[in-house]
Amino acid sequence: MMKTSEVPCVPLTELPKPLDQLSPSELERKAAIGKVMTHTLQSLTSTYIDSGFQWLLPVALSQSTDPLWPDPGASIDKRIEVDIYGKIVRTTASMIIHKLVASSLAYPKLFIVSPNVRIEKAERAKTGKHIYEFTQLDFEARDATSKDVFTLVEKALVTLVTSLKKDLKPELEALRCEPLKVPKAPFKVVDKAKLEAKYGDEWEACLSKEIKEPTWVTNIPREFYDFEDFKTGKWDNYDLFLPQFGEVLSGAKREWEYKKILAKIERDQIKKENYALLLKLAKEGKVKPSAGAGIGIERLVGWATGVRHIAETQPFPRVPGTVNEL
Ligand code: ATP
Ligand code: ASP
Ligand code: MG
């Protein structure tokens, strides 16, 4: 295969193009990234199935979806809502609410490979890590702790990179400037407060540039469903950062008590009626403690392949601000 490593080593000047506008060598490169994507999906889903998780199919339209608020990282231009059968439904922003209900009632350990629609502001076109339709491998486990999630994700990533290096050596060599390294588990864990004290508001960008190994960041104030200790003010949640693209996963131990969920929804000034089912189940004591997370697949494959922009991992790129026919 043709050596294409000079492509991802240059700065991001040109945005990813649709398939019909690619040259023969760019199409070859696209196909190589596609092989890494296929391998990644196979490896991750196998790890979760082998660890006792059930694979659920996603939904595209629901009354209740992730509020994505308050989240310091969110930059949503528009929310898509549509009337069907006389009811307002929203496109899936993440499957978090479905995960909480499904893991509590029927599927103690579950994962969903789920399309997420988030119409990011057009100014995010060149961050290289934002697309307006992306995919999460979103998982949840009843009675799990943050530590359990760390161990599982670390195993999934080490297994993935080890097998990628073995099975797709020529593709990785053609795509990347430097060899992909198998991460060393357990990964380092850092408190967000410490990072802010060191780097200020730009801590995310600084951390992404500085780290050479995957790093967990914990204690991040955000959406109501992540667990907050009201006594200490600490959040039992986490993001996983990888070199270059930074955050590749977000997750948490979850809130399950009715009073806390309600108090946080009210504090965040989110519409209660959009979370009526979750609130009802929590009131009845049917929401069970759990922990989970979502892995951004395009960011993960972007990291593995060393692309400049994660839309390069998409057959049909979703660059903020750009709509192609396909
Ligand atoms: P960021 O702060 O990087 O914009 P976020 O914290 O708003 O991301 P989450 O709501 O935590 O994102 O989403 C869960 C995961 O989904 C992220 O860790 C990331 O891997 C992925 N993800 C989120 N937004 C995008 C996006 N616009 N494009 C690609 N992947 C995304
Ligand atoms: N998938 C994330 C989680 O499990 C939620 C999100 O997408 O923000 O916490
Ligand atoms: Mg996040």
Coordinates of C-alpha atoms and ligand atoms in Angstrom, one line a residue:
M1 CA 0.0 0.0 0.0
M2 CA 1.1 3.5 -0.7
K3 CA 2.8 5.4 2.1
T4 CA 0.5 8.3 3.0
S5 CA 2.0 9.4 6.4
E6 CA 2.8 12.9 5.1
V7 CA -0.9 13.6 5.0
P8 CA -1.7 13.5 8.7
C9 CA 1.6 15.2 9.7
V10 CA 0.7 18.5 8.2
P11 CA -1.4 21.1 10.0
L12 CA -5.2 21.1 9.5
T13 CA -5.6 23.4 6.5
E14 CA -8.1 21.4 4.4
L15 CA -11.3 19.9 5.9
P16 CA -12.2 16.3 5.2
K17 CA -14.0 15.9 1.8
P18 CA -16.8 13.6 0.7
L19 CA -15.9 10.4 -1.1
D20 CA -16.7 11.6 -4.6
Q21 CA -14.1 14.4 -4.2
L22 CA -11.2 12.2 -3.1
S23 CA -8.2 11.3 -5.3
P24 CA -7.3 7.6 -5.9
S25 CA -4.6 7.8 -3.2
E26 CA -7.0 9.6 -0.8
L27 CA -9.6 6.8 -1.4
E28 CA -6.9 4.2 -0.6
R29 CA -6.2 6.1 2.6
K30 CA -9.9 6.2 3.4
A31 CA -10.2 2.4 2.9
A32 CA -7.2 1.9 5.3
I33 CA -8.9 4.0 8.0
G34 CA -12.1 2.0 7.3
K35 CA -10.2 -1.2 8.1
V36 CA -9.1 0.2 11.5
M37 CA -12.7 1.3 12.2
T38 CA -14.0 -2.3 11.4
H39 CA -11.3 -3.8 13.6
T40 CA -12.0 -1.4 16.4
L41 CA -15.7 -2.1 16.4
Q42 CA -15.1 -5.8 16.4
S43 CA -12.5 -5.7 19.2
L44 CA -14.5 -3.4 21.5
T45 CA -17.9 -5.2 21.1
S46 CA -16.1 -8.5 21.7
T47 CA -14.6 -7.2 24.9
Y48 CA -18.0 -6.0 26.2
I49 CA -19.8 -9.2 25.1
D50 CA -17.0 -11.4 26.7
S51 CA -17.4 -9.3 29.9
G52 CA -21.1 -10.2 30.1
F53 CA -22.7 -7.2 28.5
Q54 CA -25.8 -7.4 26.3
W55 CA -25.8 -5.5 23.0
L56 CA -28.9 -3.3 22.6
L57 CA -29.9 -1.5 19.4
P58 CA -30.2 2.3 19.5
V59 CA -33.2 4.6 18.9
A60 CA -33.1 7.8 16.9
L61 CA -36.2 9.7 18.2
S62 CA -37.4 10.0 21.8
Q63 CA -39.2 12.5 24.0
S64 CA -36.4 12.3 26.5
T65 CA -32.7 12.6 25.6
D66 CA -29.5 13.9 27.1
P67 CA -29.9 17.6 28.1
L68 CA -26.2 18.2 27.4
W69 CA -26.5 20.8 30.1
P70 CA -24.8 22.1 32.2
D71 CA -21.7 20.8 30.4
P72 CA -18.7 23.1 30.1
G73 CA -17.8 21.4 26.8
A74 CA -21.2 21.7 25.0
S75 CA -21.7 24.1 22.1
I76 CA -25.0 23.2 20.5
D77 CA -26.2 25.4 17.6
K78 CA -29.6 23.9 17.3
R79 CA -31.7 21.1 18.8
I80 CA -33.8 19.0 16.5
E81 CA -37.3 18.5 17.7
V82 CA -40.2 17.2 15.5
D83 CA -43.8 16.4 16.1
I84 CA -44.8 12.8 15.4
Y85 CA -48.2 11.4 16.3
G86 CA -49.0 14.6 18.1
K87 CA -45.9 14.4 20.4
I88 CA -42.6 16.2 20.3
V89 CA -39.6 13.9 20.0
R90 CA -35.9 14.8 19.8
T91 CA -33.0 13.2 17.9
T92 CA -30.7 11.2 20.2
A93 CA -28.1 13.4 21.8
S94 CA -26.9 10.4 23.8
M95 CA -28.6 7.3 25.1
I96 CA -27.9 8.1 28.7
I97 CA -31.5 8.2 29.9
H98 CA -32.3 5.0 28.0
K99 CA -29.3 3.4 29.6
L100 CA -30.4 4.3 33.1
V101 CA -33.9 2.9 32.6
A102 CA -32.7 -0.2 30.7
S103 CA -30.0 -1.2 33.1
S104 CA -32.3 -0.6 36.1
L105 CA -35.2 -2.6 34.7
A106 CA -34.1 -5.3 32.4
Y107 CA -30.5 -5.4 31.2
P108 CA -28.0 -5.2 34.2
K109 CA -25.0 -4.9 31.9
L110 CA -25.6 -3.3 28.5
F111 CA -24.0 -1.5 25.6
I112 CA -25.3 0.3 22.6
V113 CA -23.4 1.5 19.5
S114 CA -25.4 4.6 19.2
P115 CA -25.6 7.5 16.6
N116 CA -25.6 10.8 18.4
V117 CA -26.8 14.0 16.7
R118 CA -25.4 17.2 18.1
I119 CA -25.5 20.2 15.8
E120 CA -22.2 21.7 16.9
K121 CA -21.5 25.4 16.1
A122 CA -19.9 25.8 12.7
E123 CA -16.9 27.5 14.3
R124 CA -16.0 24.0 15.6
A125 CA -15.2 22.8 12.0
K126 CA -11.5 23.0 12.6
T127 CA -11.1 21.7 16.1
G128 CA -10.5 18.4 14.4
K129 CA -12.5 16.6 17.1
H130 CA -16.1 17.7 16.6
I131 CA -18.5 16.3 14.0
Y132 CA -22.3 16.9 14.1
E133 CA -23.2 13.2 13.9
F134 CA -21.0 10.8 15.7
T135 CA -21.1 7.3 17.4
Q136 CA -20.7 6.3 21.0
L137 CA -20.2 2.9 22.3
D138 CA -22.3 3.7 25.3
F139 CA -22.4 1.2 28.2
E140 CA -23.9 0.9 31.7
A141 CA -23.5 -1.7 34.4
R142 CA -25.8 -2.0 37.4
D143 CA -24.1 -1.8 40.8
A144 CA -20.7 -1.0 39.2
T145 CA -18.2 1.5 40.6
S146 CA -16.0 4.0 38.8
K147 CA -13.1 1.7 39.5
D148 CA -14.9 -1.2 37.7
V149 CA -15.4 1.1 34.7
F150 CA -11.7 2.1 34.7
T151 CA -10.6 -1.5 34.7
L152 CA -13.0 -2.5 31.9
V153 CA -12.1 0.4 29.7
E154 CA -8.4 -0.1 30.3
K155 CA -8.7 -3.8 29.3
A156 CA -10.7 -2.8 26.2
L157 CA -8.1 -0.3 25.0
V158 CA -5.1 -2.5 25.7
T159 CA -6.7 -5.4 23.9
L160 CA -7.7 -3.1 21.0
V161 CA -4.3 -1.6 20.4
T162 CA -2.4 -4.9 20.9
S163 CA -4.6 -6.6 18.2
L164 CA -4.5 -3.5 15.9
K165 CA -0.7 -3.6 15.9
K166 CA -0.7 -7.3 15.2
D167 CA -3.5 -7.5 12.5
L168 CA -3.2 -4.1 10.7
K169 CA 0.5 -3.3 10.8
P170 CA 0.8 -2.1 7.1
E171 CA -2.3 0.1 7.5
L172 CA -1.0 1.7 10.7
E173 CA 2.4 2.3 9.2
A174 CA 1.0 4.0 6.2
L175 CA -1.4 6.1 8.1
R176 CA 0.7 7.2 11.1
C177 CA 3.8 9.3 11.6
E178 CA 4.9 7.5 14.7
P179 CA 4.2 3.9 15.9
L180 CA 1.0 3.4 17.9
K181 CA 2.0 2.4 21.5
V182 CA 0.1 -0.1 23.6
P183 CA -1.1 2.0 26.6
K184 CA 0.1 1.0 30.0
A185 CA -2.7 0.1 32.5
P186 CA -3.7 1.2 35.1
F187 CA -3.9 4.7 33.6
K188 CA -3.1 7.8 35.6
V189 CA -6.0 9.5 37.4
V190 CA -6.1 13.3 38.0
D191 CA -8.6 15.5 39.7
K192 CA -10.0 18.3 37.5
A193 CA -9.6 20.9 40.3
K194 CA -5.8 20.2 40.2
L195 CA -5.6 20.6 36.4
E196 CA -7.5 23.9 36.6
A197 CA -5.1 25.1 39.4
K198 CA -2.2 24.2 37.1
Y199 CA -3.4 25.3 33.7
G200 CA -6.4 27.5 34.3
D201 CA -9.5 27.4 31.9
E202 CA -7.4 25.9 29.1
W203 CA -6.7 22.7 31.0
E204 CA -8.4 20.4 28.5
A205 CA -6.2 21.7 25.6
C206 CA -3.1 21.7 27.7
L207 CA -3.6 18.2 29.0
S208 CA -4.3 16.8 25.5
K209 CA -1.0 18.3 24.3
E210 CA 1.0 17.2 27.3
I211 CA 0.0 13.6 27.9
K212 CA 1.8 10.7 26.2
E213 CA -0.5 8.0 27.8
P214 CA -4.2 7.8 28.3
T215 CA -5.2 9.8 31.5
W216 CA -8.4 9.8 33.6
V217 CA -9.8 13.1 34.8
T218 CA -12.3 12.9 37.7
N219 CA -14.6 15.2 39.6
I220 CA -16.2 17.3 36.8
P221 CA -19.3 19.3 37.6
R222 CA -21.9 18.7 34.8
E223 CA -25.3 17.0 34.0
F224 CA -27.7 15.9 36.8
Y225 CA -27.3 12.2 36.1
D226 CA -23.6 12.0 37.2
F227 CA -23.2 11.3 40.9
E228 CA -22.4 14.3 43.2
D229 CA -21.7 14.0 46.9
F230 CA -23.8 16.8 48.3
K231 CA -21.6 16.8 51.5
T232 CA -18.2 17.1 49.9
G233 CA -19.3 18.7 46.6
K234 CA -17.2 16.1 44.8
W235 CA -18.5 14.4 41.6
D236 CA -17.9 10.7 41.1
N237 CA -17.4 11.0 37.4
Y238 CA -14.7 10.8 34.8
D239 CA -13.4 11.6 31.3
L240 CA -10.7 9.6 29.6
F241 CA -8.1 11.8 27.7
L242 CA -5.9 10.6 24.9
P243 CA -3.0 12.4 23.3
Q244 CA -4.0 14.8 20.5
F245 CA -7.9 14.6 20.5
G246 CA -8.2 14.8 24.3
E247 CA -11.5 13.6 25.7
V248 CA -12.5 10.3 24.1
L249 CA -14.9 9.1 26.8
S250 CA -17.2 10.6 29.4
G251 CA -19.0 8.7 32.2
A252 CA -19.9 8.4 35.8
K253 CA -21.3 6.6 38.7
R254 CA -25.0 7.6 38.5
E255 CA -27.6 9.3 40.7
W256 CA -30.5 6.9 41.5
E257 CA -32.3 8.6 44.4
Y258 CA -35.4 10.5 43.5
K259 CA -34.8 13.5 45.8
K260 CA -31.3 14.1 44.4
I261 CA -32.3 13.7 40.8
L262 CA -35.2 16.1 41.2
A263 CA -33.1 18.7 43.1
K264 CA -30.4 18.6 40.4
I265 CA -32.9 18.9 37.6
E266 CA -34.5 21.9 39.3
R267 CA -31.1 23.4 40.0
D268 CA -30.1 23.1 36.4
Q269 CA -33.4 24.6 35.3
I270 CA -34.1 21.7 33.0
K271 CA -37.7 20.9 31.9
K272 CA -38.9 18.3 34.4
E273 CA -41.5 17.0 31.9
N274 CA -38.8 15.8 29.6
Y275 CA -37.5 13.5 32.3
A276 CA -40.9 12.4 33.7
L277 CA -40.3 8.6 33.2
L278 CA -36.9 8.7 34.9
L279 CA -38.4 10.7 37.8
K280 CA -41.4 8.4 38.2
L281 CA -39.2 5.3 38.2
A282 CA -36.8 6.9 40.7
K283 CA -39.7 7.9 43.0
E284 CA -40.9 4.2 42.9
G285 CA -37.4 3.1 43.9
K286 CA -36.9 1.4 40.6
V287 CA -33.8 3.3 39.4
K288 CA -30.8 1.2 40.5
P289 CA -27.3 2.4 41.2
S290 CA -25.0 2.0 38.2
A291 CA -21.9 3.3 36.5
G292 CA -21.0 3.6 32.8
A293 CA -19.6 5.7 30.1
G294 CA -19.7 6.4 26.4
I295 CA -16.6 6.0 24.1
G296 CA -16.5 8.4 21.1
I297 CA -15.7 5.9 18.3
E298 CA -14.5 8.5 15.7
R299 CA -12.2 10.1 18.3
L300 CA -10.8 6.7 19.3
V301 CA -10.2 5.6 15.7
G302 CA -8.9 9.1 14.9
W303 CA -6.3 8.6 17.7
A304 CA -5.4 5.1 16.5
T305 CA -5.0 6.2 12.9
G306 CA -3.4 9.6 13.6
V307 CA -5.7 11.6 11.3
R308 CA -5.9 15.4 11.5
H309 CA -9.7 15.5 11.7
I310 CA -11.9 12.8 13.0
A311 CA -14.4 13.3 10.1
E312 CA -11.7 11.5 8.1
T313 CA -12.8 8.3 10.0
Q314 CA -16.4 8.8 8.6
P315 CA -17.3 7.5 5.2
F316 CA -19.7 10.4 5.0
P317 CA -18.0 13.3 6.8
R318 CA -20.1 15.4 9.2
V319 CA -17.9 18.5 9.6
P320 CA -19.7 21.3 11.5
G321 CA -21.0 23.9 9.1
T322 CA -20.9 21.7 6.1
V323 CA -23.8 19.6 4.6
N324 CA -22.9 17.3 1.7
E325 CA -25.5 15.4 -0.4
L326 CA -24.6 12.2 1.4
Ligands
ATP1 P1 -16.3 18.0 24.1 O1 -16.2 18.7 25.4 O2 -15.0 17.4 23.6 O3 -17.0 18.8 23.0 P2 -18.5 16.6 25.4 O4 -17.9 16.5 26.8 O5 -19.5 17.7 25.1 O6 -17.2 16.7 24.4 P3 -19.9 14.2 25.9 O7 -21.3 14.8 26.1 O8 -19.1 13.8 27.1 O9 -19.1 15.2 25.0 O10 -20.0 13.0 24.9 C1 -19.5 11.7 25.2 C2 -18.4 11.3 24.2 O11 -18.8 11.5 22.9 C3 -17.2 12.3 24.3 O12 -16.3 11.9 25.3 C4 -16.6 12.2 22.9 O13 -15.8 11.1 22.8 C5 -17.8 12.0 22.0 N1 -18.2 13.3 21.4 C6 -19.0 14.2 22.0 N2 -19.2 15.2 21.2 C7 -18.6 14.9 20.0 C8 -18.6 15.5 18.7 N3 -19.2 16.7 18.5 N4 -17.9 14.9 17.8 C9 -17.3 13.7 18.0 N5 -17.4 13.0 19.2 C10 -18.0 13.6 20.2
ASP2 N1 -22.3 8.7 27.3 C1 -22.2 9.6 28.4 C2 -22.3 8.9 29.7 O1 -22.5 7.7 29.7 C3 -23.2 10.7 28.4 C4 -22.8 11.7 27.3 O2 -22.9 11.3 26.1 O3 -22.5 12.8 27.6 O4 -22.2 9.5 30.7
MG3 MG -17.7 14.9 28.0

